[in-house]
PDB file of C-alpha atoms in Angstrom:
ATOM      1  CA  MET A  26      22.627  -9.408 -17.740  1.00  0.00           C
ATOM      2  CA  VAL A  27      19.048  -8.240 -18.069  1.00  0.00           C
ATOM      3  CA  GLN A  28      17.865 -11.777 -17.333  1.00  0.00           C
ATOM      4  CA  VAL A  29      19.918 -11.923 -14.139  1.00  0.00           C
ATOM      5  CA  ALA A  30      18.549  -8.574 -12.967  1.00  0.00           C
ATOM      6  CA  PHE A  31      15.006  -9.640 -13.813  1.00  0.00           C
ATOM      7  CA  PHE A  32      15.207 -12.901 -11.918  1.00  0.00           C
ATOM      8  CA  VAL A  33      16.842 -11.279  -8.890  1.00  0.00           C
ATOM      9  CA  GLY A  34      14.043  -8.704  -8.821  1.00  0.00           C
ATOM     10  CA  ALA A  35      11.361 -11.330  -9.432  1.00  0.00           C
ATOM     11  CA  ILE A  36      12.634 -13.576  -6.640  1.00  0.00           C
ATOM     12  CA  GLY A  37      12.846 -10.603  -4.287  1.00  0.00           C
ATOM     13  CA  ALA A  38       9.334  -9.444  -5.137  1.00  0.00           C
ATOM     14  CA  THR A  39       7.769 -12.899  -4.875  1.00  0.00           C
ATOM     15  CA  GLY A  40       9.651 -13.790  -1.696  1.00  0.00           C
ATOM     16  CA  GLY A  41       8.701 -10.485  -0.106  1.00  0.00           C
ATOM     17  CA  ALA A  42       5.054 -10.999  -1.045  1.00  0.00           C
ATOM     18  CA  LEU A  43       5.038 -14.537   0.380  1.00  0.00           C
ATOM     19  CA  ALA A  44       6.704 -13.310   3.564  1.00  0.00           C
ATOM     20  CA  VAL A  45       4.025 -10.617   3.969  1.00  0.00           C
ATOM     21  CA  ILE A  46       1.254 -13.200   4.196  1.00  0.00           C
ATOM     22  CA  ALA A  47       3.284 -15.897   5.986  1.00  0.00           C
ATOM     23  CA  LEU A  48       4.858 -13.991   8.879  1.00  0.00           C
ATOM     24  CA  ARG A  49       2.860 -13.878  12.087  1.00  0.00           C
ATOM     25  CA  ASN A  50       4.033 -10.535  13.433  1.00  0.00           C
ATOM     26  CA  PRO A  51       2.564  -7.577  11.458  1.00  0.00           C
ATOM     27  CA  PHE A  52       5.770  -5.626  12.067  1.00  0.00           C
ATOM     28  CA  TYR A  53       7.810  -8.184  10.130  1.00  0.00           C
ATOM     29  CA  SER A  54       5.119  -8.243   7.432  1.00  0.00           C
ATOM     30  CA  VAL A  55       5.639  -4.509   6.925  1.00  0.00           C
ATOM     31  CA  LEU A  56       9.404  -5.005   6.632  1.00  0.00           C
ATOM     32  CA  ALA A  57       8.852  -7.808   4.108  1.00  0.00           C
ATOM     33  CA  LEU A  58       6.665  -5.456   2.091  1.00  0.00           C
ATOM     34  CA  VAL A  59       9.561  -2.981   1.977  1.00  0.00           C
ATOM     35  CA  VAL A  60      11.737  -5.704   0.398  1.00  0.00           C
ATOM     36  CA  HIS A  61       8.958  -6.388  -2.112  1.00  0.00           C
ATOM     37  CA  LEU A  62       8.609  -2.706  -3.029  1.00  0.00           C
ATOM     38  CA  VAL A  63      12.339  -2.160  -3.533  1.00  0.00           C
ATOM     39  CA  SER A  64      12.519  -5.251  -5.755  1.00  0.00           C
ATOM     40  CA  LEU A  65       9.614  -3.913  -7.791  1.00  0.00           C
ATOM     41  CA  ALA A  66      11.441  -0.606  -8.178  1.00  0.00           C
ATOM     42  CA  GLY A  67      14.329  -2.538  -9.728  1.00  0.00           C
ATOM     43  CA  LEU A  68      11.911  -4.189 -12.169  1.00  0.00           C
ATOM     44  CA  PHE A  69      10.502  -0.764 -13.061  1.00  0.00           C
ATOM     45  CA  LEU A  70      14.028   0.366 -13.910  1.00  0.00           C
ATOM     46  CA  LEU A  71      14.379  -2.613 -16.273  1.00  0.00           C
ATOM     47  CA  LEU A  72      11.202  -1.413 -18.014  1.00  0.00           C
ATOM     48  CA  TYR A  73      12.649   2.090 -18.546  1.00  0.00           C
ATOM     49  CA  ALA A  74      10.295   3.631 -15.988  1.00  0.00           C
ATOM     50  CA  GLN A  75      12.851   5.720 -14.139  1.00  0.00           C
ATOM     51  CA  PHE A  76      10.540   8.214 -12.519  1.00  0.00           C
ATOM     52  CA  VAL A  77       8.055   5.568 -11.391  1.00  0.00           C
ATOM     53  CA  ALA A  78      10.903   3.578  -9.837  1.00  0.00           C
ATOM     54  CA  ALA A  79      12.165   6.624  -7.953  1.00  0.00           C
ATOM     55  CA  ALA A  80       8.651   7.498  -6.785  1.00  0.00           C
ATOM     56  CA  GLN A  81       8.154   3.901  -5.697  1.00  0.00           C
ATOM     57  CA  VAL A  82      11.207   4.025  -3.452  1.00  0.00           C
ATOM     58  CA  VAL A  83      10.616   7.536  -2.118  1.00  0.00           C
ATOM     59  CA  VAL A  84       6.841   7.532  -1.681  1.00  0.00           C
ATOM     60  CA  TYR A  85       6.083   3.884  -0.984  1.00  0.00           C
ATOM     61  CA  ALA A  86       9.126   2.393   0.680  1.00  0.00           C
ATOM     62  CA  GLY A  87       9.960   5.704   2.296  1.00  0.00           C
ATOM     63  CA  ALA A  88       6.774   7.430   3.389  1.00  0.00           C
ATOM     64  CA  VAL A  89       3.856   4.979   3.312  1.00  0.00           C
ATOM     65  CA  MET A  90       5.842   2.214   4.965  1.00  0.00           C
ATOM     66  CA  VAL A  91       6.872   4.540   7.787  1.00  0.00           C
ATOM     67  CA  LEU A  92       3.154   5.132   8.406  1.00  0.00           C
ATOM     68  CA  TYR A  93       2.601   1.366   8.488  1.00  0.00           C
ATOM     69  CA  VAL A  94       5.510   0.852  10.892  1.00  0.00           C
ATOM     70  CA  PHE A  95       4.115   3.496  13.248  1.00  0.00           C
ATOM     71  CA  VAL A  96       0.651   1.943  13.287  1.00  0.00           C
ATOM     72  CA  ALA A  97       2.064  -1.586  13.667  1.00  0.00           C
ATOM     73  CA  ALA A  98       4.105  -0.419  16.636  1.00  0.00           C
ATOM     74  CA  TYR A  99       1.130   1.489  18.096  1.00  0.00           C
ATOM     75  CA  VAL A 100      -1.342  -1.374  17.785  1.00  0.00           C
ATOM     76  CA  GLY A 101       1.182  -4.050  18.709  1.00  0.00           C
ATOM     77  CA  ALA A 102       1.101  -7.725  17.867  1.00  0.00           C
ATOM     78  CA  VAL A 103      -2.443  -8.956  17.264  1.00  0.00           C
ATOM     79  CA  GLU A 104      -3.060 -12.624  17.869  1.00  0.00           C
ATOM     80  CA  GLU A 105      -5.110 -14.231  15.129  1.00  0.00           C
ATOM     81  CA  PRO A 106      -7.417 -16.976  16.356  1.00  0.00           C
ATOM     82  CA  ILE A 107      -7.803 -20.161  14.392  1.00  0.00           C
ATOM     83  CA  TRP A 108     -11.603 -19.882  14.589  1.00  0.00           C
ATOM     84  CA  GLU A 109     -13.048 -20.146  11.084  1.00  0.00           C
ATOM     85  CA  PRO A 110     -16.391 -18.597  10.186  1.00  0.00           C
ATOM     86  CA  ILE A 111     -16.473 -20.623   6.967  1.00  0.00           C
ATOM     87  CA  PRO A 112     -15.564 -24.303   7.406  1.00  0.00           C
ATOM     88  CA  GLY A 113     -12.365 -25.174   5.603  1.00  0.00           C
ATOM     89  CA  GLN A 114     -11.400 -21.573   4.898  1.00  0.00           C
ATOM     90  CA  ARG A 115      -7.721 -22.300   5.515  1.00  0.00           C
ATOM     91  CA  PHE A 116      -7.707 -24.707   2.589  1.00  0.00           C
ATOM     92  CA  LEU A 117     -10.257 -23.036   0.340  1.00  0.00           C
ATOM     93  CA  ALA A 118      -8.518 -19.658   0.305  1.00  0.00           C
ATOM     94  CA  PRO A 119      -5.155 -20.852  -1.116  1.00  0.00           C
ATOM     95  CA  LEU A 120      -7.086 -23.010  -3.572  1.00  0.00           C
ATOM     96  CA  LEU A 121      -8.956 -19.939  -4.804  1.00  0.00           C
ATOM     97  CA  ALA A 122      -5.699 -17.987  -5.107  1.00  0.00           C
ATOM     98  CA  VAL A 123      -4.121 -20.781  -7.167  1.00  0.00           C
ATOM     99  CA  ALA A 124      -7.208 -20.957  -9.390  1.00  0.00           C
ATOM    100  CA  LEU A 125      -6.979 -17.202  -9.956  1.00  0.00           C
ATOM    101  CA  LEU A 126      -3.290 -17.532 -10.845  1.00  0.00           C
ATOM    102  CA  VAL A 127      -3.947 -20.359 -13.308  1.00  0.00           C
ATOM    103  CA  GLU A 128      -6.734 -18.428 -14.983  1.00  0.00           C
ATOM    104  CA  LEU A 129      -4.660 -15.252 -15.285  1.00  0.00           C
ATOM    105  CA  THR A 130      -1.661 -17.180 -16.635  1.00  0.00           C
ATOM    106  CA  ILE A 131      -3.781 -18.927 -19.265  1.00  0.00           C
ATOM    107  CA  ALA A 132      -5.213 -15.563 -20.283  1.00  0.00           C
ATOM    108  CA  ILE A 133      -1.768 -13.972 -20.554  1.00  0.00           C
ATOM    109  CA  LEU A 134      -0.089 -16.850 -22.415  1.00  0.00           C
ATOM    110  CA  GLY A 135      -2.988 -17.331 -24.814  1.00  0.00           C
ATOM    111  CA  THR A 136      -3.553 -13.681 -25.566  1.00  0.00           C
ATOM    112  CA  GLY A 137      -3.680 -12.271 -29.046  1.00  0.00           C
ATOM    113  CA  LEU A 138      -1.640  -9.221 -28.037  1.00  0.00           C
ATOM    114  CA  THR A 139       1.429  -9.844 -30.157  1.00  0.00           C
ATOM    115  CA  ALA A 140       3.338  -6.954 -28.602  1.00  0.00           C
ATOM    116  CA  LEU A 141       3.706  -8.998 -25.419  1.00  0.00           C
ATOM    117  CA  ASP A 142       5.933 -11.577 -27.095  1.00  0.00           C
ATOM    118  CA  SER A 143       8.677  -9.072 -27.802  1.00  0.00           C
ATOM    119  CA  GLU A 144      10.870  -6.815 -25.765  1.00  0.00           C
ATOM    120  CA  GLY A 145       8.805  -3.882 -26.927  1.00  0.00           C
ATOM    121  CA  PRO A 146       9.824  -1.212 -29.422  1.00  0.00           C
ATOM    122  CA  THR A 147      13.123   0.576 -29.035  1.00  0.00           C
ATOM    123  CA  VAL A 148      12.470   3.698 -27.027  1.00  0.00           C
ATOM    124  CA  HIS A 149      14.038   7.084 -27.465  1.00  0.00           C
ATOM    125  CA  ALA A 150      16.520   8.455 -24.968  1.00  0.00           C
ATOM    126  CA  GLY A 151      14.672  10.130 -22.132  1.00  0.00           C
ATOM    127  CA  PHE A 152      11.799   7.650 -22.059  1.00  0.00           C
ATOM    128  CA  GLY A 153      10.235   7.731 -18.609  1.00  0.00           C
ATOM    129  CA  THR A 154      12.300  10.611 -17.274  1.00  0.00           C
ATOM    130  CA  PRO A 155      10.702  13.119 -14.880  1.00  0.00           C
ATOM    131  CA  ALA A 156      10.609  15.724 -17.659  1.00  0.00           C
ATOM    132  CA  GLU A 157       8.460  13.620 -19.969  1.00  0.00           C
ATOM    133  CA  ILE A 158       6.198  12.312 -17.204  1.00  0.00           C
ATOM    134  CA  GLY A 159       5.774  15.870 -15.930  1.00  0.00           C
ATOM    135  CA  ASN A 160       4.865  17.080 -19.392  1.00  0.00           C
ATOM    136  CA  LEU A 161       2.204  14.404 -19.676  1.00  0.00           C
ATOM    137  CA  LEU A 162       0.851  15.085 -16.186  1.00  0.00           C
ATOM    138  CA  LEU A 163       0.613  18.835 -16.635  1.00  0.00           C
ATOM    139  CA  GLU A 164      -0.662  18.950 -20.205  1.00  0.00           C
ATOM    140  CA  ARG A 165      -2.561  15.886 -21.262  1.00  0.00           C
ATOM    141  CA  PHE A 166      -3.583  14.527 -17.845  1.00  0.00           C
ATOM    142  CA  LEU A 167      -4.039  17.822 -16.003  1.00  0.00           C
ATOM    143  CA  VAL A 168      -7.579  17.009 -14.831  1.00  0.00           C
ATOM    144  CA  VAL A 169      -6.423  13.634 -13.520  1.00  0.00           C
ATOM    145  CA  PHE A 170      -3.543  15.334 -11.704  1.00  0.00           C
ATOM    146  CA  GLU A 171      -5.851  17.846 -10.020  1.00  0.00           C
ATOM    147  CA  ALA A 172      -8.345  15.128  -9.117  1.00  0.00           C
ATOM    148  CA  ALA A 173      -5.536  13.127  -7.501  1.00  0.00           C
ATOM    149  CA  SER A 174      -4.463  16.132  -5.441  1.00  0.00           C
ATOM    150  CA  MET A 175      -8.051  16.705  -4.296  1.00  0.00           C
ATOM    151  CA  LEU A 176      -8.274  13.027  -3.358  1.00  0.00           C
ATOM    152  CA  LEU A 177      -5.113  13.344  -1.250  1.00  0.00           C
ATOM    153  CA  LEU A 178      -6.554  16.373   0.534  1.00  0.00           C
ATOM    154  CA  ILE A 179      -9.822  14.557   1.268  1.00  0.00           C
ATOM    155  CA  ALA A 180      -7.917  11.522   2.549  1.00  0.00           C
ATOM    156  CA  ALA A 181      -5.811  13.684   4.881  1.00  0.00           C
ATOM    157  CA  VAL A 182      -8.924  15.362   6.318  1.00  0.00           C
ATOM    158  CA  GLY A 183     -10.632  11.981   6.640  1.00  0.00           C
ATOM    159  CA  ALA A 184      -7.689  10.480   8.511  1.00  0.00           C
ATOM    160  CA  VAL A 185      -7.699  13.364  11.013  1.00  0.00           C
ATOM    161  CA  VAL A 186     -11.463  12.970  11.531  1.00  0.00           C
ATOM    162  CA  LEU A 187     -11.194   9.191  11.935  1.00  0.00           C
ATOM    163  CA  ALA A 188      -8.144   8.929  14.163  1.00  0.00           C
ATOM    164  CA  GLY A 189      -8.585  12.072  16.245  1.00  0.00           C
ATOM    165  CA  ARG A 190     -10.797  12.227  19.309  1.00  0.00           C
ATOM    166  CA  ARG A 191     -13.582  14.782  19.039  1.00  0.00           C
ATOM    167  CA  THR A 192     -13.852  16.042  22.613  1.00  0.00           C
ATOM    168  CA  THR A 193     -10.607  16.709  24.416  1.00  0.00           C
ATOM    169  CA  PRO A 194     -10.779  16.830  28.209  1.00  0.00           C
ATOM    170  CA  PRO A 195      -9.466  20.230  29.316  1.00  0.00           C
ATOM    171  CA  THR A 196      -7.518  18.910  32.288  1.00  0.00           C
ATOM    172  CA  SER A 197      -5.286  16.648  30.242  1.00  0.00           C
ATOM    173  CA  SER A 198      -4.529  19.301  27.631  1.00  0.00           C
ATOM    174  CA  ALA A 199      -3.721  21.806  30.359  1.00  0.00           C
ATOM    175  CA  SER A 200      -1.373  19.416  32.143  1.00  0.00           C
ATOM    176  CA  ARG A 201       0.397  18.389  28.960  1.00  0.00           C
ATOM    177  CA  PRO A 202       3.067  21.147  28.719  1.00  0.00           C
ATOM    178  CA  GLY A 203       3.970  20.698  32.357  1.00  0.00           C
ATOM    179  CA  SER A 204       4.462  16.971  31.918  1.00  0.00           C
ATOM    180  CA  ALA A 205       6.505  17.548  28.774  1.00  0.00           C
ATOM    181  CA  GLY A 206       9.037  19.460  30.849  1.00  0.00           C
ATOM    182  CA  SER A 207      10.309  21.766  28.113  1.00  0.00           C
ATOM    183  CA  GLY A 208      11.818  24.985  29.395  1.00  0.00           C
ATOM    184  CA  SER A 209      10.259  27.284  26.825  1.00  0.00           C
ATOM    185  CA  GLU A 210       6.776  25.901  27.345  1.00  0.00           C
ATOM    186  CA  VAL A 211       7.038  26.276  31.112  1.00  0.00           C
ATOM    187  CA  ALA A 212       8.175  29.867  30.618  1.00  0.00           C
ATOM    188  CA  ALA A 213       5.276  30.511  28.237  1.00  0.00           C
ATOM    189  CA  GLY A 214       2.828  29.670  31.015  1.00  0.00           C
ATOM    190  CA  PRO A 215      -0.914  29.582  30.417  1.00  0.00           C
ATOM    191  CA  HIS A 216      -0.722  30.732  26.805  1.00  0.00           C
ATOM    192  CA  ALA A 217       0.976  27.602  25.577  1.00  0.00           C
ATOM    193  CA  PRO A 218      -1.864  25.060  26.049  1.00  0.00           C
ATOM    194  CA  THR A 219      -4.443  27.038  24.102  1.00  0.00           C
ATOM    195  CA  ALA A 220      -2.039  27.765  21.276  1.00  0.00           C
ATOM    196  CA  THR A 221      -0.893  24.184  20.839  1.00  0.00           C
ATOM    197  CA  SER A 222      -4.349  22.684  21.202  1.00  0.00           C
ATOM    198  CA  SER A 223      -5.840  25.007  18.621  1.00  0.00           C
ATOM    199  CA  LEU A 224      -3.015  24.462  16.147  1.00  0.00           C
ATOM    200  CA  ALA A 225      -2.705  20.704  16.444  1.00  0.00           C
ATOM    201  CA  PRO A 226      -6.061  19.117  17.253  1.00  0.00           C
ATOM    202  CA  ALA A 227      -4.762  15.585  16.698  1.00  0.00           C
ATOM    203  CA  ASP A 228      -1.961  15.876  19.242  1.00  0.00           C
ATOM    204  CA  PRO A 229      -3.723  16.145  22.648  1.00  0.00           C
ATOM    205  CA  PRO A 230      -5.729  12.909  22.256  1.00  0.00           C
ATOM    206  CA  SER A 231      -2.578  10.871  21.906  1.00  0.00           C
ATOM    207  CA  ALA A 232      -1.126  12.379  25.061  1.00  0.00           C
ATOM    208  CA  ALA A 233      -4.427  11.822  26.837  1.00  0.00           C
ATOM    209  CA  GLU A 234      -4.508   8.248  25.603  1.00  0.00           C
ATOM    210  CA  GLN A 235      -1.107   7.464  27.015  1.00  0.00           C
ATOM    211  CA  GLY A 236      -1.982   9.094  30.296  1.00  0.00           C
ATOM    212  CA  GLY A 237      -5.300   7.322  30.760  1.00  0.00           C
TER     213      GLY A 237
ATOM    214  CA  MET B   9      13.289 -10.258 -21.704  1.00  0.00           C
ATOM    215  CA  ASP B  10       9.818 -10.509 -23.186  1.00  0.00           C
ATOM    216  CA  VAL B  11       7.130  -8.354 -21.671  1.00  0.00           C
ATOM    217  CA  THR B  12       5.167 -11.567 -21.032  1.00  0.00           C
ATOM    218  CA  TRP B  13       7.535 -12.409 -18.177  1.00  0.00           C
ATOM    219  CA  TYR B  14       6.669  -9.206 -16.374  1.00  0.00           C
ATOM    220  CA  VAL B  15       2.929  -9.676 -16.860  1.00  0.00           C
ATOM    221  CA  VAL B  16       3.093 -13.270 -15.596  1.00  0.00           C
ATOM    222  CA  LEU B  17       5.070 -12.059 -12.568  1.00  0.00           C
ATOM    223  CA  SER B  18       2.403  -9.462 -11.896  1.00  0.00           C
ATOM    224  CA  ALA B  19      -0.254 -12.214 -12.067  1.00  0.00           C
ATOM    225  CA  VAL B  20       1.728 -14.234  -9.505  1.00  0.00           C
ATOM    226  CA  LEU B  21       1.988 -11.241  -7.169  1.00  0.00           C
ATOM    227  CA  PHE B  22      -1.710 -10.465  -7.557  1.00  0.00           C
ATOM    228  CA  ALA B  23      -2.656 -14.058  -6.708  1.00  0.00           C
ATOM    229  CA  ILE B  24      -0.418 -13.961  -3.610  1.00  0.00           C
ATOM    230  CA  GLY B  25      -2.081 -10.730  -2.497  1.00  0.00           C
ATOM    231  CA  ALA B  26      -5.577 -12.091  -3.091  1.00  0.00           C
ATOM    232  CA  GLY B  27      -4.757 -15.234  -1.131  1.00  0.00           C
ATOM    233  CA  GLY B  28      -3.429 -13.109   1.707  1.00  0.00           C
ATOM    234  CA  VAL B  29      -6.640 -11.088   1.883  1.00  0.00           C
ATOM    235  CA  LEU B  30      -8.620 -14.326   2.124  1.00  0.00           C
ATOM    236  CA  ILE B  31      -6.369 -16.034   4.678  1.00  0.00           C
ATOM    237  CA  ARG B  32      -5.325 -13.360   7.160  1.00  0.00           C
ATOM    238  CA  ARG B  33      -7.705 -11.743   9.643  1.00  0.00           C
ATOM    239  CA  SER B  34      -5.738  -8.828  11.019  1.00  0.00           C
ATOM    240  CA  PRO B  35      -6.914  -5.634   9.254  1.00  0.00           C
ATOM    241  CA  LEU B  36      -3.341  -4.326   9.146  1.00  0.00           C
ATOM    242  CA  VAL B  37      -2.110  -7.361   7.202  1.00  0.00           C
ATOM    243  CA  ILE B  38      -5.170  -7.204   4.938  1.00  0.00           C
ATOM    244  CA  LEU B  39      -4.187  -3.624   4.058  1.00  0.00           C
ATOM    245  CA  LEU B  40      -0.655  -4.866   3.303  1.00  0.00           C
ATOM    246  CA  CYS B  41      -2.091  -7.516   0.978  1.00  0.00           C
ATOM    247  CA  LEU B  42      -4.162  -4.851  -0.775  1.00  0.00           C
ATOM    248  CA  GLU B  43      -0.891  -3.012  -1.352  1.00  0.00           C
ATOM    249  CA  LEU B  44       0.519  -6.187  -2.895  1.00  0.00           C
ATOM    250  CA  MET B  45      -2.396  -6.382  -5.327  1.00  0.00           C
ATOM    251  CA  LEU B  46      -2.163  -2.702  -6.267  1.00  0.00           C
ATOM    252  CA  ASN B  47       1.560  -3.055  -6.889  1.00  0.00           C
ATOM    253  CA  ALA B  48       0.966  -6.092  -9.080  1.00  0.00           C
ATOM    254  CA  GLY B  49      -1.392  -3.940 -11.125  1.00  0.00           C
ATOM    255  CA  ASN B  50       1.255  -1.234 -11.274  1.00  0.00           C
ATOM    256  CA  LEU B  51       3.808  -3.707 -12.604  1.00  0.00           C
ATOM    257  CA  ALA B  52       1.397  -4.802 -15.333  1.00  0.00           C
ATOM    258  CA  LEU B  53       0.683  -1.172 -16.263  1.00  0.00           C
ATOM    259  CA  VAL B  54       4.356  -0.310 -16.572  1.00  0.00           C
ATOM    260  CA  ALA B  55       5.002  -3.504 -18.562  1.00  0.00           C
ATOM    261  CA  PHE B  56       2.211  -2.659 -21.017  1.00  0.00           C
ATOM    262  CA  SER B  57       3.572   0.859 -21.280  1.00  0.00           C
ATOM    263  CA  ARG B  58       6.913  -0.653 -22.292  1.00  0.00           C
ATOM    264  CA  ALA B  59       5.235  -2.977 -24.780  1.00  0.00           C
ATOM    265  CA  HIS B  60       3.480  -0.081 -26.489  1.00  0.00           C
ATOM    266  CA  GLY B  61       6.415   2.289 -26.262  1.00  0.00           C
ATOM    267  CA  ASN B  62       4.577   5.254 -24.765  1.00  0.00           C
ATOM    268  CA  GLU B  63       4.513   6.651 -21.268  1.00  0.00           C
ATOM    269  CA  GLU B  64       0.822   6.862 -20.544  1.00  0.00           C
ATOM    270  CA  GLY B  65       0.874   3.622 -18.591  1.00  0.00           C
ATOM    271  CA  GLN B  66       3.519   5.098 -16.308  1.00  0.00           C
ATOM    272  CA  VAL B  67       1.296   8.101 -15.583  1.00  0.00           C
ATOM    273  CA  PHE B  68      -1.486   5.630 -14.817  1.00  0.00           C
ATOM    274  CA  ALA B  69       0.838   3.795 -12.398  1.00  0.00           C
ATOM    275  CA  LEU B  70       1.669   7.058 -10.619  1.00  0.00           C
ATOM    276  CA  ILE B  71      -2.031   7.839 -10.165  1.00  0.00           C
ATOM    277  CA  VAL B  72      -2.552   4.321  -8.799  1.00  0.00           C
ATOM    278  CA  MET B  73       0.191   5.045  -6.261  1.00  0.00           C
ATOM    279  CA  VAL B  74      -1.644   8.219  -5.176  1.00  0.00           C
ATOM    280  CA  VAL B  75      -4.915   6.319  -4.756  1.00  0.00           C
ATOM    281  CA  ALA B  76      -3.093   3.594  -2.813  1.00  0.00           C
ATOM    282  CA  ALA B  77      -1.622   6.217  -0.477  1.00  0.00           C
ATOM    283  CA  CYS B  78      -5.124   7.631   0.168  1.00  0.00           C
ATOM    284  CA  GLU B  79      -6.476   4.161   0.859  1.00  0.00           C
ATOM    285  CA  VAL B  80      -3.641   3.475   3.294  1.00  0.00           C
ATOM    286  CA  VAL B  81      -4.228   6.732   5.168  1.00  0.00           C
ATOM    287  CA  VAL B  82      -7.955   6.117   5.607  1.00  0.00           C
ATOM    288  CA  GLY B  83      -7.465   2.425   6.431  1.00  0.00           C
ATOM    289  CA  LEU B  84      -4.821   3.090   9.055  1.00  0.00           C
ATOM    290  CA  GLY B  85      -7.023   5.831  10.527  1.00  0.00           C
ATOM    291  CA  LEU B  86      -9.798   3.261  10.859  1.00  0.00           C
ATOM    292  CA  ILE B  87      -7.436   0.790  12.529  1.00  0.00           C
ATOM    293  CA  VAL B  88      -6.249   3.416  15.022  1.00  0.00           C
ATOM    294  CA  ALA B  89      -9.874   4.371  15.770  1.00  0.00           C
ATOM    295  CA  MET B  90     -10.761   0.695  16.313  1.00  0.00           C
ATOM    296  CA  PHE B  91      -7.789   0.256  18.623  1.00  0.00           C
ATOM    297  CA  ARG B  92      -8.728   3.309  20.690  1.00  0.00           C
ATOM    298  CA  ARG B  93     -12.302   2.122  21.182  1.00  0.00           C
ATOM    299  CA  ARG B  94     -10.982  -1.245  22.408  1.00  0.00           C
ATOM    300  CA  LEU B  95     -12.636  -3.024  19.494  1.00  0.00           C
ATOM    301  CA  PRO B  96     -11.162  -6.387  18.473  1.00  0.00           C
ATOM    302  CA  LEU B  97      -8.677  -6.075  15.607  1.00  0.00           C
ATOM    303  CA  ASN B  98     -10.125  -9.025  13.761  1.00  0.00           C
ATOM    304  CA  VAL B  99     -12.211  -8.642  10.630  1.00  0.00           C
ATOM    305  CA  ASP B 100     -14.353 -11.666  11.478  1.00  0.00           C
ATOM    306  CA  GLU B 101     -15.546 -10.104  14.715  1.00  0.00           C
ATOM    307  CA  MET B 102     -16.298  -6.725  13.102  1.00  0.00           C
ATOM    308  CA  ARG B 103     -19.623  -7.744  11.593  1.00  0.00           C
ATOM    309  CA  GLY B 104     -22.127  -5.349  13.097  1.00  0.00           C
ATOM    310  CA  LEU B 105     -23.362  -4.360   9.629  1.00  0.00           C
ATOM    311  CA  ARG B 106     -23.976  -7.902   8.453  1.00  0.00           C
ATOM    312  CA  GLY B 107     -27.600  -8.576   7.565  1.00  0.00           C
TER     313      GLY B 107
END
């Protein structure tokens, strides 16, 4: 039963990964990556990593992939020319990937780590549950946890700086509530544009981009 | 199932991701292939955590997921900025910093 679940998950993960690099449309590549991530979550469950599997589905397949889908839909299909800066790159690149796989497989199969040739020790009930992972994160790895949260904050600020436009033309931001056509914003009158533009600096550029 | 199976599977996924980074030219798909490689590393971490019978590898995998989310946010911000400046979305044509 475990073997069947493993091979179903392995085939799903490998097929999803191959589809990501084989499909031409980036939108379908993103959807293939969702299949890959859900299959990996199943494999995590087989390894008694319950919380990691749940976080994989919720954070990755749920949140990060939605971000990818939005950007893929915003950018649209990008045609990839066949022009090669390095001669023979189309054949050299898969060759390099296969060489990497062979080397890694030799290293794994010839390793001296004897624990790899077993199913692993029997684990206690509650191995990998949110309670135990939370205990580790908040006691032993507290500094790592705080560093990760700071990294997330820096990344959010960096994304706003990168994707937002610095100077917003005043005419487009003033005409935005009128073009939106909402009743409350029309009733609010001249106060609405300043309030919305000061609260959400990333919003007016997108409206200006679609208009211009 | 031996833990070796999981580690070999993670090697296969990592090789697929590395090949994708080398073959494709769209920056969006290259980011997707980076995700593949990070997830292969995650699978290996969780498998080693199972082999040793403690949960520290799982905490490591969670932190890797956080770092991957940060990388995705900054990378997608760069792609959106490139698209808005009408720059070509092709990593071979973005070589203004090449010496």
